Short mmCIF file of C-alpha atoms in Angstrom, two decimals:
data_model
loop_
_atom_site.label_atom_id
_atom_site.label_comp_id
_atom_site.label_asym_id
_atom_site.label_seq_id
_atom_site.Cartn_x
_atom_site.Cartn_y
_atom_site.Cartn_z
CA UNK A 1 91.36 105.99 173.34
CA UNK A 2 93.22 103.48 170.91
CA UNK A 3 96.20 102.02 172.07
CA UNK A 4 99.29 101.81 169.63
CA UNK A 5 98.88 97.62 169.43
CA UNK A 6 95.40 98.68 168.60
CA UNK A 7 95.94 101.36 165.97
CA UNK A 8 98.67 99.16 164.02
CA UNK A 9 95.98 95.89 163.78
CA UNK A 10 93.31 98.33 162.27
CA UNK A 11 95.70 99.80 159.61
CA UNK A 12 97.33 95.96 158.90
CA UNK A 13 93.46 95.05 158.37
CA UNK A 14 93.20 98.49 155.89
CA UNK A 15 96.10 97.04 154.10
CA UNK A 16 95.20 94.03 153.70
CA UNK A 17 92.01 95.07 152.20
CA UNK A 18 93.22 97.75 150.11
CA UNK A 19 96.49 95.10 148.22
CA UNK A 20 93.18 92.72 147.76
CA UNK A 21 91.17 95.13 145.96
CA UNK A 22 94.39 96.11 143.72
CA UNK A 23 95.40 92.91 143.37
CA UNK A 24 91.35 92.06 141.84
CA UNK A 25 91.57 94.95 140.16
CA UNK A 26 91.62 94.38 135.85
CA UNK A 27 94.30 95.17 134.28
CA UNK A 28 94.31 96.17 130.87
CA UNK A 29 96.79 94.32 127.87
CA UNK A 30 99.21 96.17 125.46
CA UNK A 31 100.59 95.33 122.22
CA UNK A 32 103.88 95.11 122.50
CA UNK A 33 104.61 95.43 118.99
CA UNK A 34 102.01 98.60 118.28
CA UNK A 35 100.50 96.07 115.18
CA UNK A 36 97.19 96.96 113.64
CA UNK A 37 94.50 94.42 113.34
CA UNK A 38 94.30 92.15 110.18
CA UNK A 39 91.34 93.26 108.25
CA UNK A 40 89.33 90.75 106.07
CA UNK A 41 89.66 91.29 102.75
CA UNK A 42 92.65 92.82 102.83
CA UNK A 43 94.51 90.23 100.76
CA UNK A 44 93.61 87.00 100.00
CA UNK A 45 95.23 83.82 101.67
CA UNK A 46 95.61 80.76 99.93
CA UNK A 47 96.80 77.46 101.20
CA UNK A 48 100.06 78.49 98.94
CA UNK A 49 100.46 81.55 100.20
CA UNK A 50 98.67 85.09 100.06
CA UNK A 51 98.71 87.33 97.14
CA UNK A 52 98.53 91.61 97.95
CA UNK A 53 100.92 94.06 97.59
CA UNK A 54 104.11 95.13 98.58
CA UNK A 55 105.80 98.05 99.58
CA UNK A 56 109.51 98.65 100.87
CA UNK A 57 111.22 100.66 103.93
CA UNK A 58 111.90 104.11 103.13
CA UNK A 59 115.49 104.93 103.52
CA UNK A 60 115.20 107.16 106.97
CA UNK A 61 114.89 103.57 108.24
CA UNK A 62 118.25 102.87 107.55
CA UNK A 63 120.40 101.81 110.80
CA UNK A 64 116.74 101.90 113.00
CA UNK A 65 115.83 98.65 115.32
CA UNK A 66 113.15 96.67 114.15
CA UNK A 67 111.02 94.58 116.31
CA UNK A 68 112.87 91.45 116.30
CA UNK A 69 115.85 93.98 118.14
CA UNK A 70 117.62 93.39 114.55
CA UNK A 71 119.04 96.78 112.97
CA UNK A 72 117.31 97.47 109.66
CA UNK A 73 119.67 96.99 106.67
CA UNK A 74 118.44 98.30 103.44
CA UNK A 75 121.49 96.09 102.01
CA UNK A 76 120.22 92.21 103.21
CA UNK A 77 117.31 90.15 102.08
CA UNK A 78 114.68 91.17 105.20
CA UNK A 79 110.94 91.84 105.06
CA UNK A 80 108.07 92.87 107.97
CA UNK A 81 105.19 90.92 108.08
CA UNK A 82 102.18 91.74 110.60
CA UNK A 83 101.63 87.98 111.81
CA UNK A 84 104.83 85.55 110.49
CA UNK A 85 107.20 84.64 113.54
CA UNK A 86 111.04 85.90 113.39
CA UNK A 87 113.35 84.12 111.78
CA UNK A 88 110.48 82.87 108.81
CA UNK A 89 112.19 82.65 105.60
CA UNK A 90 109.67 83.74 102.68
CA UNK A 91 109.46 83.62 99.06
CA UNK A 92 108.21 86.91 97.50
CA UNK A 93 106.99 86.39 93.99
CA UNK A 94 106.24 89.97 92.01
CA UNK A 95 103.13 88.81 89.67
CA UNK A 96 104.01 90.74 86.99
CA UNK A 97 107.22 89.51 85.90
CA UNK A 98 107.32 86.42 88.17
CA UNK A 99 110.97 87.46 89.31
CA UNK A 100 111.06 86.40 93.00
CA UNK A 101 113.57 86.66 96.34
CA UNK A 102 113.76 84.59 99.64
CA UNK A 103 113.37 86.95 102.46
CA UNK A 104 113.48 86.36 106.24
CA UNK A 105 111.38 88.42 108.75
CA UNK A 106 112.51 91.17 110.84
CA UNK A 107 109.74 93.29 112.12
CA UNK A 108 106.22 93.68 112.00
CA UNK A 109 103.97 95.75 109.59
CA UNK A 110 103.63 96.97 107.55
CA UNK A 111 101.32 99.49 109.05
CA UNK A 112 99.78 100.81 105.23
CA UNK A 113 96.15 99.70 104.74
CA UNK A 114 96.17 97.00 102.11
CA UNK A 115 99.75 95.75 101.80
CA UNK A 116 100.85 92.24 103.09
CA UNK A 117 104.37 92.87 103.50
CA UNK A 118 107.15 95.80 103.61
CA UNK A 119 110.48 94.42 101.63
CA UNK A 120 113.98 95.54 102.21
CA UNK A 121 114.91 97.93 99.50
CA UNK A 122 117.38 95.18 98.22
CA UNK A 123 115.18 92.90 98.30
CA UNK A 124 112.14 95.13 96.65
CA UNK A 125 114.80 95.99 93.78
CA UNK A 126 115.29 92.23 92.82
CA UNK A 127 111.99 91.64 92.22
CA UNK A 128 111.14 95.47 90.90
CA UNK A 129 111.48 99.34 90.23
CA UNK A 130 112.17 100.81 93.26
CA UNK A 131 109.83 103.72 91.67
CA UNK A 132 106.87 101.73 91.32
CA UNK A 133 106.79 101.59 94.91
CA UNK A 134 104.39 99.00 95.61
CA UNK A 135 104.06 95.89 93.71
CA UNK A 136 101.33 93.08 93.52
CA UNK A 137 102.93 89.89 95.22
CA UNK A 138 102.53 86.16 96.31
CA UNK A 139 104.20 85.62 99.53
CA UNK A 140 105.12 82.05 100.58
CA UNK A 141 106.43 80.52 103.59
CA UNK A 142 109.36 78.25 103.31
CA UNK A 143 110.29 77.10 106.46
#
């Protein structure tokens, strides 16, 4: 019948065909960060800044990595924002009693319909009652 020489040149050929087809085949992309689409009007963005509301990490957070690999300390001045690189410092302005505080990003999120940012309970607590739980803010970028 097929002699070995032969036998090995028809399965090279199969496997040469079959790593082409995989190779072609499409893939399909992941978030890495698990972050839900932006959704238009969900706040409003201004050239100085965006105005929506504000929440802040519960406390079974406490200790957790965020996305930036950073552990989450209720304690320091840190924030999540869905779209803002690493490292961005921000200034948080509650609208109601125009207190603000300089935060830096984190991690992403928040992942609540409606809010623009999720504040450090430190951070929430210097610009509000931690029992309101969310407040009406105007973020702004510094650097």
């Amino acid at each position: 019948m097929f002699s070995p020489r032969m036998k090995f040149r028809q399965w090279a050929v199969i496997g040469t065909c079959l790593l082409a087809v995989v190779g072609c085949a499409k893939t399909e992309t992941t978030n890495l960060h698990n972050t839900p689409p932006v959704l238009l009007n969900q706040h409003v963005k201004q050239q100085s800044g965006e105005i929506g509301k504000a929440s802040y990490y519960a406390d079974k957070y406490q200790g957790r990595k965020t996305a930036s690999g950073q552990r989450y300390d209720k304690n320091k001045r840190t924030a999540a924002h869905r779209t803002l690189p690493f490292g961005t410092r921000v200034k948080v302005t509650n609208l109601a009693n125009n207190k603000s505080v300089v935060v830096t990003i984190n991690d992403r999120g928040p992942y609540s319909k409606g809010r623009i940012i999720d504040l450090s309970r430190s951070a929430f607590s210097a610009i509000g009652k931690i029992s309101s739980g969310i407040l009406k803010v105007k973020v702004e970028t510094l650097n």
